[in-house]
Tab-separated table of C-alpha atoms and ligand atoms in Angstrom:
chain	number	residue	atom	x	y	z
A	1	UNK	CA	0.000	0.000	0.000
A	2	UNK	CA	1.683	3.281	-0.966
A	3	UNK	CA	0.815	5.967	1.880
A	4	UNK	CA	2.681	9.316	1.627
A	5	UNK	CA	2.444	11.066	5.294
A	6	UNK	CA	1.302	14.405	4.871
A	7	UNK	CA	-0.664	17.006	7.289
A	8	UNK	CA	1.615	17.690	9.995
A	9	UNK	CA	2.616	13.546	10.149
A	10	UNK	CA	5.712	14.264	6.952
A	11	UNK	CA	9.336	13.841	7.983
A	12	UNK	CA	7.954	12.737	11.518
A	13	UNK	CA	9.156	9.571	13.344
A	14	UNK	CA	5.489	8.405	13.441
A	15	UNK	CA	5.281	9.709	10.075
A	16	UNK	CA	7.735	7.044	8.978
A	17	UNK	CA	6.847	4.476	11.312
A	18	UNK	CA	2.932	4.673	9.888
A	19	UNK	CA	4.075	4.472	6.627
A	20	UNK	CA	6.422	1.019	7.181
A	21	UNK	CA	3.593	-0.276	8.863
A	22	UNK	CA	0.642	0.690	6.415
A	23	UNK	CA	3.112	-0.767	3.174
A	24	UNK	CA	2.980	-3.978	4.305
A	25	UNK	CA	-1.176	-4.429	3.937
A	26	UNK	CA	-2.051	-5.477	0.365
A	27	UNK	CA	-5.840	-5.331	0.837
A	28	UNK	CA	-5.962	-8.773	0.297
A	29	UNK	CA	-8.815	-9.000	3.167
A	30	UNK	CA	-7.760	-12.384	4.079
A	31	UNK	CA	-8.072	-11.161	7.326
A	32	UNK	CA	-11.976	-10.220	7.380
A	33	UNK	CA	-13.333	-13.621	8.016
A	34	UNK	CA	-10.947	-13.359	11.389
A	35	UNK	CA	-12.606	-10.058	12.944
A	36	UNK	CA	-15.206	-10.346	15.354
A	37	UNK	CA	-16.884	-6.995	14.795
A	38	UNK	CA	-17.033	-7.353	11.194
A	39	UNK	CA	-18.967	-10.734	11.577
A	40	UNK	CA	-21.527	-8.741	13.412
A	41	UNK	CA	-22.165	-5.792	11.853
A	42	UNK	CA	-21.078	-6.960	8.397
A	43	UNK	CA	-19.394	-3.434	7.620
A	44	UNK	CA	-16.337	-3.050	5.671
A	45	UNK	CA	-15.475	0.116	8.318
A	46	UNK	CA	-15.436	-2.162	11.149
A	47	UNK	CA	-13.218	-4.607	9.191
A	48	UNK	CA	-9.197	-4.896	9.783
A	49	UNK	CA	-8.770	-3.791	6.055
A	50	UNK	CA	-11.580	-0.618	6.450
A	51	UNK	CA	-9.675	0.531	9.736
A	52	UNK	CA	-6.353	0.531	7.855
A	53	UNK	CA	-7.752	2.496	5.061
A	54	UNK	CA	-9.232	4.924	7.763
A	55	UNK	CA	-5.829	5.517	9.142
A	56	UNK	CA	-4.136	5.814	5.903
A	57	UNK	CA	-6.516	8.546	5.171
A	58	UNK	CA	-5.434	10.213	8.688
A	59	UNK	CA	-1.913	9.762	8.198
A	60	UNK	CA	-2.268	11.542	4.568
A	61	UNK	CA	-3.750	14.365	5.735
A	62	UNK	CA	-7.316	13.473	5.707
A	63	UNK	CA	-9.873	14.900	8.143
A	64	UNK	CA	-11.071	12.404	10.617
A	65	UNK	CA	-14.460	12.893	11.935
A	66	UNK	CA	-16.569	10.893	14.888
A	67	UNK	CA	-17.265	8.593	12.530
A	68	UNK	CA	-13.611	7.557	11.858
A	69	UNK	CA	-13.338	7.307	15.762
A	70	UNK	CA	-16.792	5.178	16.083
A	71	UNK	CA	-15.097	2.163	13.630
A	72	UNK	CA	-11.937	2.910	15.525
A	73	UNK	CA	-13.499	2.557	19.206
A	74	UNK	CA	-15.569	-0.951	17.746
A	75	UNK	CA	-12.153	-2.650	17.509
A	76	UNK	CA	-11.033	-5.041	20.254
A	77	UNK	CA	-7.457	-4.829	19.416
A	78	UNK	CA	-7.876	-8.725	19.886
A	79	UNK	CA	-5.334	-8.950	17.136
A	80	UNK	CA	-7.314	-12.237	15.704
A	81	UNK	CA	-6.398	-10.427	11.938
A	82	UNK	CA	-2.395	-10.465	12.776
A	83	UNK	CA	-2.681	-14.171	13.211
A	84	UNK	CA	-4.937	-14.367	10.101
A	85	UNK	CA	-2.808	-11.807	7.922
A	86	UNK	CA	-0.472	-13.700	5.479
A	87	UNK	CA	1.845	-10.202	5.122
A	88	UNK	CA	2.569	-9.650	8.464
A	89	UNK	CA	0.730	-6.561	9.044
A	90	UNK	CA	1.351	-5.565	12.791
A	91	UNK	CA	-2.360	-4.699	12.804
A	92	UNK	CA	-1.975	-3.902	16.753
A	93	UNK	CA	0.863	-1.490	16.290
A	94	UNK	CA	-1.355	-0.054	13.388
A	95	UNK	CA	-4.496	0.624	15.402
A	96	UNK	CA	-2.617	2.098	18.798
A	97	UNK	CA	-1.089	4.870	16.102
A	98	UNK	CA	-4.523	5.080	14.767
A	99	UNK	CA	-5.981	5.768	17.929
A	100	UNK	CA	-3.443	8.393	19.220
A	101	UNK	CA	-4.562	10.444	15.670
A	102	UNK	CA	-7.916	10.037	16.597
A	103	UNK	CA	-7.944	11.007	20.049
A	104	UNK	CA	-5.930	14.395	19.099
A	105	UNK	CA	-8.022	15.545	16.022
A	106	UNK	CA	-11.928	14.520	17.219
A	107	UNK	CA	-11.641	15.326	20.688
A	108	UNK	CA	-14.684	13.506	22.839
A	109	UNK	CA	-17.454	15.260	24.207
A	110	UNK	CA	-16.834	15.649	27.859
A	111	UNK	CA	-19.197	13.316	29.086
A	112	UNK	CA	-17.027	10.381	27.087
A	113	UNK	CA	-14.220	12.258	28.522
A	114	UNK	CA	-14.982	11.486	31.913
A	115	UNK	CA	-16.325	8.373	31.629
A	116	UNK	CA	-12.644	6.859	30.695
A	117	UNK	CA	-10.548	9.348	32.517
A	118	UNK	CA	-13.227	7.115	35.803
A	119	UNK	CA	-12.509	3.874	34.500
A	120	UNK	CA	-8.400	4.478	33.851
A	121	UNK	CA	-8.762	5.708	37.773
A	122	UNK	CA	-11.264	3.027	39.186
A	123	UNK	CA	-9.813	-0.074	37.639
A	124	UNK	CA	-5.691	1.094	38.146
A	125	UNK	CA	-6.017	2.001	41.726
A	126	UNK	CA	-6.414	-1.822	43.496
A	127	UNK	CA	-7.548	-0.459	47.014
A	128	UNK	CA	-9.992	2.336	45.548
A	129	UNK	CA	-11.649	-0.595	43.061
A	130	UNK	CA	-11.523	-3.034	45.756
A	131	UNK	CA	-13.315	-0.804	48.048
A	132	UNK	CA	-15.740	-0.146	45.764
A	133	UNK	CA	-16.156	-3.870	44.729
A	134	UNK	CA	-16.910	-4.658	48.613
A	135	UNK	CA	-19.466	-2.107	48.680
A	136	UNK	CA	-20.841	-3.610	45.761
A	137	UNK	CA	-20.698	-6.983	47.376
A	138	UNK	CA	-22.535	-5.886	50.490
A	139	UNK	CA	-25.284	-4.165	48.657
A	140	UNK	CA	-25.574	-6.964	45.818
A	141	UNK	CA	-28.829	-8.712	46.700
A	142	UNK	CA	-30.444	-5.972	45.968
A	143	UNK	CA	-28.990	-4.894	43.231
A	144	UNK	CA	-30.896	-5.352	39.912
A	145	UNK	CA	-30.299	-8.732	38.171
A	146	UNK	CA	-28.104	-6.767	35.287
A	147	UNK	CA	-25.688	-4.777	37.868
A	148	UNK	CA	-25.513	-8.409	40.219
A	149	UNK	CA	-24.355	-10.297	37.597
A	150	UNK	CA	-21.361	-8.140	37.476
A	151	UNK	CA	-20.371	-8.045	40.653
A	152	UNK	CA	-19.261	-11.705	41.830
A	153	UNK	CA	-19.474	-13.266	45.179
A	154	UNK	CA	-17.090	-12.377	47.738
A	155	UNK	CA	-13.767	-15.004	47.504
A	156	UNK	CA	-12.210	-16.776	50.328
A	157	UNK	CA	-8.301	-16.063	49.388
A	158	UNK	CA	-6.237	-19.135	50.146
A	159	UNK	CA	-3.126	-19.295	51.722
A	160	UNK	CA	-1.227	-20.585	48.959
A	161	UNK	CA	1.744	-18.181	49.434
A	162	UNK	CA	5.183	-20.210	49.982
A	163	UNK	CA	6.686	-20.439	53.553
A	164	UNK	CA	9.289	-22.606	51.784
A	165	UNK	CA	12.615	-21.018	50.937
A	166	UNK	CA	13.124	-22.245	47.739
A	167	UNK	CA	16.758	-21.369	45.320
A	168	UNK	CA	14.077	-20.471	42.407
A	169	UNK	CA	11.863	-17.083	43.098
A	170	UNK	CA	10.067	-15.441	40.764
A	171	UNK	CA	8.223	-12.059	41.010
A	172	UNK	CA	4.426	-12.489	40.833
A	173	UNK	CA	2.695	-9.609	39.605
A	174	UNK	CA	-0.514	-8.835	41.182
A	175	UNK	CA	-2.391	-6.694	38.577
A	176	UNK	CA	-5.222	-4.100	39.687
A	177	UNK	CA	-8.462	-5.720	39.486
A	178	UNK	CA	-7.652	-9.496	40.259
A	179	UNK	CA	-6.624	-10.204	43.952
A	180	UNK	CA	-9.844	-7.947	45.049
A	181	UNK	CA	-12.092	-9.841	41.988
A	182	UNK	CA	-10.305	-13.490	42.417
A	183	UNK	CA	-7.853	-13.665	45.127
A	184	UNK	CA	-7.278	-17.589	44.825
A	185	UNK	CA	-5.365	-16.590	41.387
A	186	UNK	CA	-2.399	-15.844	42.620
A	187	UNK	CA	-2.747	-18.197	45.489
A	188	UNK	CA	-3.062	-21.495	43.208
A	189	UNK	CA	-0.038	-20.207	41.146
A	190	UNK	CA	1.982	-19.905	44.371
A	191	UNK	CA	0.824	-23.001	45.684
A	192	UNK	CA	1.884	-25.017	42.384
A	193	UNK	CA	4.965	-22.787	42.057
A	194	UNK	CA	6.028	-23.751	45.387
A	195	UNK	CA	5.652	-27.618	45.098
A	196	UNK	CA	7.843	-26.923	41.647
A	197	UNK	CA	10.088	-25.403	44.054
A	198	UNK	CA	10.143	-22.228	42.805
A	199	UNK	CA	9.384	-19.552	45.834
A	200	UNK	CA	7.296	-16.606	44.548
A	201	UNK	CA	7.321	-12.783	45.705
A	202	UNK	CA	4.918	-9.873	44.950
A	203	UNK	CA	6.498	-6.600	43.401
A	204	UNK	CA	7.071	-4.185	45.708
A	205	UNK	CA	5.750	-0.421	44.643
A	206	UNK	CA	3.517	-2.444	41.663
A	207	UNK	CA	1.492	-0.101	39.726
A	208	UNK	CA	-1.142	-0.761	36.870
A	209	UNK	CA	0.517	-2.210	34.017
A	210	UNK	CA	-0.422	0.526	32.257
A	211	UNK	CA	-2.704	-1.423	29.705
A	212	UNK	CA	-5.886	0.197	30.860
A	213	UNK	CA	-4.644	3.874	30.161
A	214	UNK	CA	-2.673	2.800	27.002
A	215	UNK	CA	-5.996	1.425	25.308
A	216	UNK	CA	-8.333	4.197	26.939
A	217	UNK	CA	-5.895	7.252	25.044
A	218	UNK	CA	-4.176	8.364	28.063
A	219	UNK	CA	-0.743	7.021	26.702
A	220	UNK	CA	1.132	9.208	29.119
A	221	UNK	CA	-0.173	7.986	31.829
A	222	UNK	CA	0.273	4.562	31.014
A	223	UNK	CA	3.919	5.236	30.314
A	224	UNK	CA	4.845	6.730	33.591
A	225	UNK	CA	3.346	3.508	34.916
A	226	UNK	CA	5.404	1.557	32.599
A	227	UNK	CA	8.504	3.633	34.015
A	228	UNK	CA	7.491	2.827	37.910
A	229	UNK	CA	7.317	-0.861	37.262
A	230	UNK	CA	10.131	-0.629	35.122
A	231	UNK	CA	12.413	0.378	37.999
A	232	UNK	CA	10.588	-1.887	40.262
A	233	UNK	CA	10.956	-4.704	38.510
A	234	UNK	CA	15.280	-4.032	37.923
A	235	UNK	CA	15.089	-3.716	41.903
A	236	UNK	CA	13.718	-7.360	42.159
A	237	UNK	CA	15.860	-9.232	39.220
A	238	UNK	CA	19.156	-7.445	41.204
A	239	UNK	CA	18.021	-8.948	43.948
A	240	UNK	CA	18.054	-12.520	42.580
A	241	UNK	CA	14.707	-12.776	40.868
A	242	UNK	CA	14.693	-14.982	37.685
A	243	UNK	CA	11.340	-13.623	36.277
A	244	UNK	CA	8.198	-11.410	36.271
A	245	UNK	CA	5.638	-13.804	36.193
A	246	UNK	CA	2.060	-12.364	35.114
A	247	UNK	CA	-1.272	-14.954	35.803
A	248	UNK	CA	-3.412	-12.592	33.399
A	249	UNK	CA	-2.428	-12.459	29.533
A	250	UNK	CA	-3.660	-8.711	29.149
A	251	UNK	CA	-1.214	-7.359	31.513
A	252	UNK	CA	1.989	-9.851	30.752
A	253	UNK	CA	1.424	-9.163	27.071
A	254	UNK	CA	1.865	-5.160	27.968
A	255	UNK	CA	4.866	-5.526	30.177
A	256	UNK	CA	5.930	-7.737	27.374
A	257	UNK	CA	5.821	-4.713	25.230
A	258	UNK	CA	7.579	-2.042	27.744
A	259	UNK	CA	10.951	-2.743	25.808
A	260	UNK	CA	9.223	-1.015	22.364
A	261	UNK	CA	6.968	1.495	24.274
A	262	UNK	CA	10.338	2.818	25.746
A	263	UNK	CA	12.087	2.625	23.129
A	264	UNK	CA	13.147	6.482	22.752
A	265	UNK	CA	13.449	6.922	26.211
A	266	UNK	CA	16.855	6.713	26.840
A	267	UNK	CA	16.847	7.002	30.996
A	268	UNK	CA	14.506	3.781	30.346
A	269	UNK	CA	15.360	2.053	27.203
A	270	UNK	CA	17.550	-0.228	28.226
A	271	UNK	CA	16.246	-1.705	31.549
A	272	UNK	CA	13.393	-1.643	29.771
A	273	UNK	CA	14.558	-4.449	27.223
A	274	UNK	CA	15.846	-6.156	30.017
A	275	UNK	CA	11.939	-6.700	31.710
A	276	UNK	CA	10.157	-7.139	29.226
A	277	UNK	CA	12.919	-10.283	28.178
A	278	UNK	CA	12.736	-11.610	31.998
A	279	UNK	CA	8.561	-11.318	31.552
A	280	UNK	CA	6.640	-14.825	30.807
A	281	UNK	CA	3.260	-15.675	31.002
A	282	UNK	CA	2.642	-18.095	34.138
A	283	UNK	CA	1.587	-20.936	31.327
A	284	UNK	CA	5.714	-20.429	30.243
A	285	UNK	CA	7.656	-21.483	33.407
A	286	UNK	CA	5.420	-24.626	34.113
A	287	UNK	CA	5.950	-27.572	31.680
A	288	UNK	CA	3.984	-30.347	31.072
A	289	UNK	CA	5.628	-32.785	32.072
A	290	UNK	CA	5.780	-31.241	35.658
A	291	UNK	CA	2.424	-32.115	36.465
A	292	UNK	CA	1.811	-35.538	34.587
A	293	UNK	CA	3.360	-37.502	37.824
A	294	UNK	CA	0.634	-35.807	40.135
A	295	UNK	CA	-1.970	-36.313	37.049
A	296	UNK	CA	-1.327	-40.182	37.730
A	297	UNK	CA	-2.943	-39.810	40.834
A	298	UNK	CA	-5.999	-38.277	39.417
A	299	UNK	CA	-8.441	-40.922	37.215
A	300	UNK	CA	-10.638	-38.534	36.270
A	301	UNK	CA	-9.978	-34.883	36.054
A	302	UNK	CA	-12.586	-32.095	35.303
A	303	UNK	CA	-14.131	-31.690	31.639
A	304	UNK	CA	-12.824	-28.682	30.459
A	305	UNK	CA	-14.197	-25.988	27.851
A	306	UNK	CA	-10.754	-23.704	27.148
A	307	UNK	CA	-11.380	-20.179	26.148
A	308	UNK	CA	-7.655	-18.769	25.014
A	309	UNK	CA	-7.692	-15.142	25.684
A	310	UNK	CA	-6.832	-13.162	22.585
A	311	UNK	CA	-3.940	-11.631	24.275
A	312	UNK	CA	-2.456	-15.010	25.076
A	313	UNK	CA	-3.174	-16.496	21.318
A	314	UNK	CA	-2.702	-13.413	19.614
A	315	UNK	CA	-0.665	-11.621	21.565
A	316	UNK	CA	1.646	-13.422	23.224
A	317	UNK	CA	1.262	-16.649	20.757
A	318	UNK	CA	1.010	-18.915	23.155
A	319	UNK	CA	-1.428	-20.792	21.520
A	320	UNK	CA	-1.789	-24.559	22.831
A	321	UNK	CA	0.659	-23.895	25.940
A	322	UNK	CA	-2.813	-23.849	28.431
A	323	UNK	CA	-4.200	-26.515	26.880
A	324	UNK	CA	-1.094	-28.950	27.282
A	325	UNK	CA	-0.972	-28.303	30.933
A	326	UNK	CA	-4.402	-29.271	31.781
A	327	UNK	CA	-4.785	-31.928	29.555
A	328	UNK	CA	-1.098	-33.044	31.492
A	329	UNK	CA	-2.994	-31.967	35.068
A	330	UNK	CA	-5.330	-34.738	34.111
A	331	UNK	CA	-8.438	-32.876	32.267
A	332	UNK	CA	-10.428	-33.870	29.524
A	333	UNK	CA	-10.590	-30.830	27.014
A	334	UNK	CA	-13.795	-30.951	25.286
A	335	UNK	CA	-14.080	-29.822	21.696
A	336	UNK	CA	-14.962	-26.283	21.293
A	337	UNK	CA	-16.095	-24.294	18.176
A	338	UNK	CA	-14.449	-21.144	16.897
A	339	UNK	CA	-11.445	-21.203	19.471
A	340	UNK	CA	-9.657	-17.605	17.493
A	341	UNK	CA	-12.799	-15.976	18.828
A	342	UNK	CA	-12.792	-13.169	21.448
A	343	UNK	CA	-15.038	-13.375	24.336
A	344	UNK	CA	-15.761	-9.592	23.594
A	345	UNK	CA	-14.745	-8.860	27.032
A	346	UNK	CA	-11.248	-6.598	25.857
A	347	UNK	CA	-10.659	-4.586	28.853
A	348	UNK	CA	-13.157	-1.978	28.876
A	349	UNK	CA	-14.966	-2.500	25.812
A	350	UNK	CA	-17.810	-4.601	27.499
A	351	UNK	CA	-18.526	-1.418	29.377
A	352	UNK	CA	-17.899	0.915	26.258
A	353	UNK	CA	-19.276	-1.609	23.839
A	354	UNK	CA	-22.141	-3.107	25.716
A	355	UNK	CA	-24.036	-4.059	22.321
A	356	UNK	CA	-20.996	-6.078	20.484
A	357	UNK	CA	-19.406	-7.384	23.582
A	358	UNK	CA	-22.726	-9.323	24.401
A	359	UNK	CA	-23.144	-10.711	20.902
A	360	UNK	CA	-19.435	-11.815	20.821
A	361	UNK	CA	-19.839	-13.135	24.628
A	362	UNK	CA	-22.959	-15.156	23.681
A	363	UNK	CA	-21.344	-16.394	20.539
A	364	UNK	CA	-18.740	-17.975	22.792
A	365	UNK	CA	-20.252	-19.228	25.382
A	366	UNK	CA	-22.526	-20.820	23.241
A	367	UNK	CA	-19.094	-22.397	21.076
A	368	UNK	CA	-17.854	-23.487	24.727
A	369	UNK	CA	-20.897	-25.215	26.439
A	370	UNK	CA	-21.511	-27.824	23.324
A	371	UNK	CA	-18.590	-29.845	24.116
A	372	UNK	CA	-20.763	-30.670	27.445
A	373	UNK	CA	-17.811	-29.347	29.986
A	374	UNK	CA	-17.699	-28.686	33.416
A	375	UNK	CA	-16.278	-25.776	33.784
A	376	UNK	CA	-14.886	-23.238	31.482
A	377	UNK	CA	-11.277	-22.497	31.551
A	378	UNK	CA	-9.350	-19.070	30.644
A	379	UNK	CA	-6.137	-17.001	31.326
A	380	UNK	CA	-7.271	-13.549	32.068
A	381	UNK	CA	-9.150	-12.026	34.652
A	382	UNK	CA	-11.144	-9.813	31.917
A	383	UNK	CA	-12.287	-12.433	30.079
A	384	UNK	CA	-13.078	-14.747	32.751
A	385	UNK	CA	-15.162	-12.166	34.662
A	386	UNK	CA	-16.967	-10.955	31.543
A	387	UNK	CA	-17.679	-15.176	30.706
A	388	UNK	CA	-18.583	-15.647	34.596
A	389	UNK	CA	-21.244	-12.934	34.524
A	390	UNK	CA	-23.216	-15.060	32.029
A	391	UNK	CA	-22.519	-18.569	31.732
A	392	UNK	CA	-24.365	-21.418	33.448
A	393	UNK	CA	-21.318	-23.006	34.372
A	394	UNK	CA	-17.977	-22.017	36.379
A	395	UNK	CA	-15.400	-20.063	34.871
A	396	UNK	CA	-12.333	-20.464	36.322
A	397	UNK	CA	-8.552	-19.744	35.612
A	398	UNK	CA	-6.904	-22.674	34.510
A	399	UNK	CA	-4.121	-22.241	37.363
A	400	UNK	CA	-6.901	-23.108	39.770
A	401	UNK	CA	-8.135	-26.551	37.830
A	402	UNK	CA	-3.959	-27.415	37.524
A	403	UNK	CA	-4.318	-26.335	41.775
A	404	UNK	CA	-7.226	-28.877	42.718
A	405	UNK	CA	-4.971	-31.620	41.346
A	406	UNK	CA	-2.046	-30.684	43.420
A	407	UNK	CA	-4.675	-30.451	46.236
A	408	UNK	CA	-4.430	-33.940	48.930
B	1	SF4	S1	-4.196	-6.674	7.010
B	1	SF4	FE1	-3.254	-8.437	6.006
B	1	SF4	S2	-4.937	-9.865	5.586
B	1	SF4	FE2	-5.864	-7.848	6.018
B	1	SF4	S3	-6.115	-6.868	4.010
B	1	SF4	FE3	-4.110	-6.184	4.807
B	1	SF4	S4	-2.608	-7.663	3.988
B	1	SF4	FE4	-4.667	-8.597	3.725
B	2	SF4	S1	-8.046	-6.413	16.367
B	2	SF4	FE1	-9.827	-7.822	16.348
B	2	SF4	S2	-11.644	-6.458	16.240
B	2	SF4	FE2	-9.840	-5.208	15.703
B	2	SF4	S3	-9.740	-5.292	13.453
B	2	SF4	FE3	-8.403	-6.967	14.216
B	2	SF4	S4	-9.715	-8.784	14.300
B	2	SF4	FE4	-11.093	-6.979	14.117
């Protein structure tokens, strides 16, 4: 695709980097069939290959108006058309640019405004959303059936956390919303950790991951976050940590990507690099064959319905790393339909995108349940809240169904 930056974007560094990213999409559309929202509404504009053409026209100069943003907001950045895309098109690179032109040229009405400059405070501040979430929890049976659903049940933590010293230690990152939504997380991980003998520590100064603000336009924001953890992070592999270890896709996939956010930062660049290389995805330092002598014990393990968050497929490509592990943990994974499919849940967009995120969340919990499971299975505390608000059946993370098999 030829693309010649113009209005304001010529002889820029995003200039450039728009246009090496743009040349690579042929318009092929190979990578239509892949996108959730254009399965829904059936519009090219809400299509991978429509939103590239919309920010081609931005980056030459074009003006963008609030319908450019609308087709731009719709997307789920679940990256499904990256894994589809036989050139290589770094769609989610493509759409974070996008989204930066947007935010500066159609500015929101206020009232949008505030509503994400709420949620980027809410959801990133753990002890202001998890007093909030145990208000809701008091309050929640009387809460209309719509608002309960939301809100789940008060959880028991465990005490999973190792008392063992062990020569292995890893850092566990907490994230914002997940030890006040689902405490025994983090507790099954350290519990499984710590009879692979590898100790595990929390992160001490942790802030968001930055995600949230990075996806909701407040990109600043989200970087000085990236910085804090950054530092935080150096502090604890000095000390003799071996990794950052993150039990939810969405945020290991961002502190995956601190090394290119930082890039041109040169107090941060390099240390930087040097997290997001030490960062893996809890699924990563567990192998399979770790848990198949403990399996033996088990005859018959749970049926399992696995829903692969898009940031862990897509994202982080760690497609069929889960699935090994419980099927080794001694599960039965029953077939599922569509497995590339989001959930819809994406962060924020099933409180943005109320309308599509349903759809896509009905779609999939309709592909999951045929396979006859008992529980439903994910990697991320997004999706598995947004799946647990509706489905019949539990929806759990899979470090919990590996846990109950370590369990006496
Ligand atoms: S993003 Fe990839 S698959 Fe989609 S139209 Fe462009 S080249 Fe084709
Ligand atoms: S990231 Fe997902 S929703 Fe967005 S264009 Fe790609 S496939 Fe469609």
């Amino acid at each position: 695709m030829y693309v010649q930056p113009s209005g304001g974007l010529e002889q820029t560094a995003r200039g450039a980097e728009a246009q090496a990213l743009l040349r690579n999409c042929v318009h092929c559309g190979f990578c239509l069939p892949a996108c959730p929202t254009y399965r829904i509404t059936g519009n090219e504009l809400d299509s991978p290959r429509g939103r590239i053409y919309l920010i081609k026209q931005m980056v030459e100069g074009t003006a963008a108006t609030a319908t450019t943003r609308m087709h731009l907001d719709r997307c789920l950045t679940c990256r499904a058309c990256e894994s589809a895309c036989p050139s290589g098109v770094e769609y989610g690179r493509l759409i974070d640019l996008g989204r930066e032109l947007v935010e500066e040229r159609v500015p929101r009405p206020p009232s949008q405004r505030t509503l994400r400059r709420g949620l980027t405070e809410i959801l990133s501040r753990p002890r202001l959303f998890g007093a909030l979430l145990r208000a809701g929890q008091a309050i929640r049976p009387w809460l209309p059936a719509s608002l309960r659903s939301r809100i789940p049940a008060r959880q028991a933590a465990r005490s999973g956390a190792s008392t063992t010293l062990h020569a292995r230690r890893v850092v566990l990152l907490d994230g914002c919303v997940q030890p006040g939504l689902q405490p025994g997380i983090n507790d099954a991980a350290a519990h499984v950790l710590d009879r692979l003998g590898i100790g595990v520590e929390r992160l001490a100064g942790e802030q968001c991951c930055g995600a949230l603000g990075h996806h909701l336009g407040h990109a600043q924001r989200a970087l000085d976050q990236a910085r804090r953890n950054v530092e935080a992070c150096c502090a604890a592999l000095d000390a003799g940590a071996e990794g950052i270890v993150s039990t939810a896709s969405a945020c290991g996939l961002m502190v995956k990507d601190y090394g290119r956010l930082l890039a041109d930062d040169a107090a941060y660049a390099e240390r930087a690099r040097r997290v997001s290389a030490a960062t893996r995805d809890l699924a990563e330092i567990i192998e399979p064959a770790d848990l198949r002598h403990t399996a033996a014990r088990r005859t018959n393990g749970p049926r399992v319905a696995w829903q692969a968050p898009c940031t862990l497929q897509h994202g982080q490509r760690l497609g069929g790393r889960v699935e090994a592990l419980l099927e080794a943990a001694g599960c039965t994974l029953t077939p599922t339909r569509e497995p590339k499919l989001c959930c819809g849940s994406a962060g924020t967009y099933s409180l943005l995108q109320p309308a599509l995120s349903q759809e896509l969340r009905r779609r999939k919990l309709a592909a999951l349940l045929e396979g006859d499971p008992q529980v439903i299975a994910t990697a991320n505390i997004g999706c598995l809240e947004h799946l647990r608000a509706a489905s019949p059946l539990p929806v759990r993370h899979w470090i919990e169904v590996v846990s109950d098999a370590y369990s006496p």
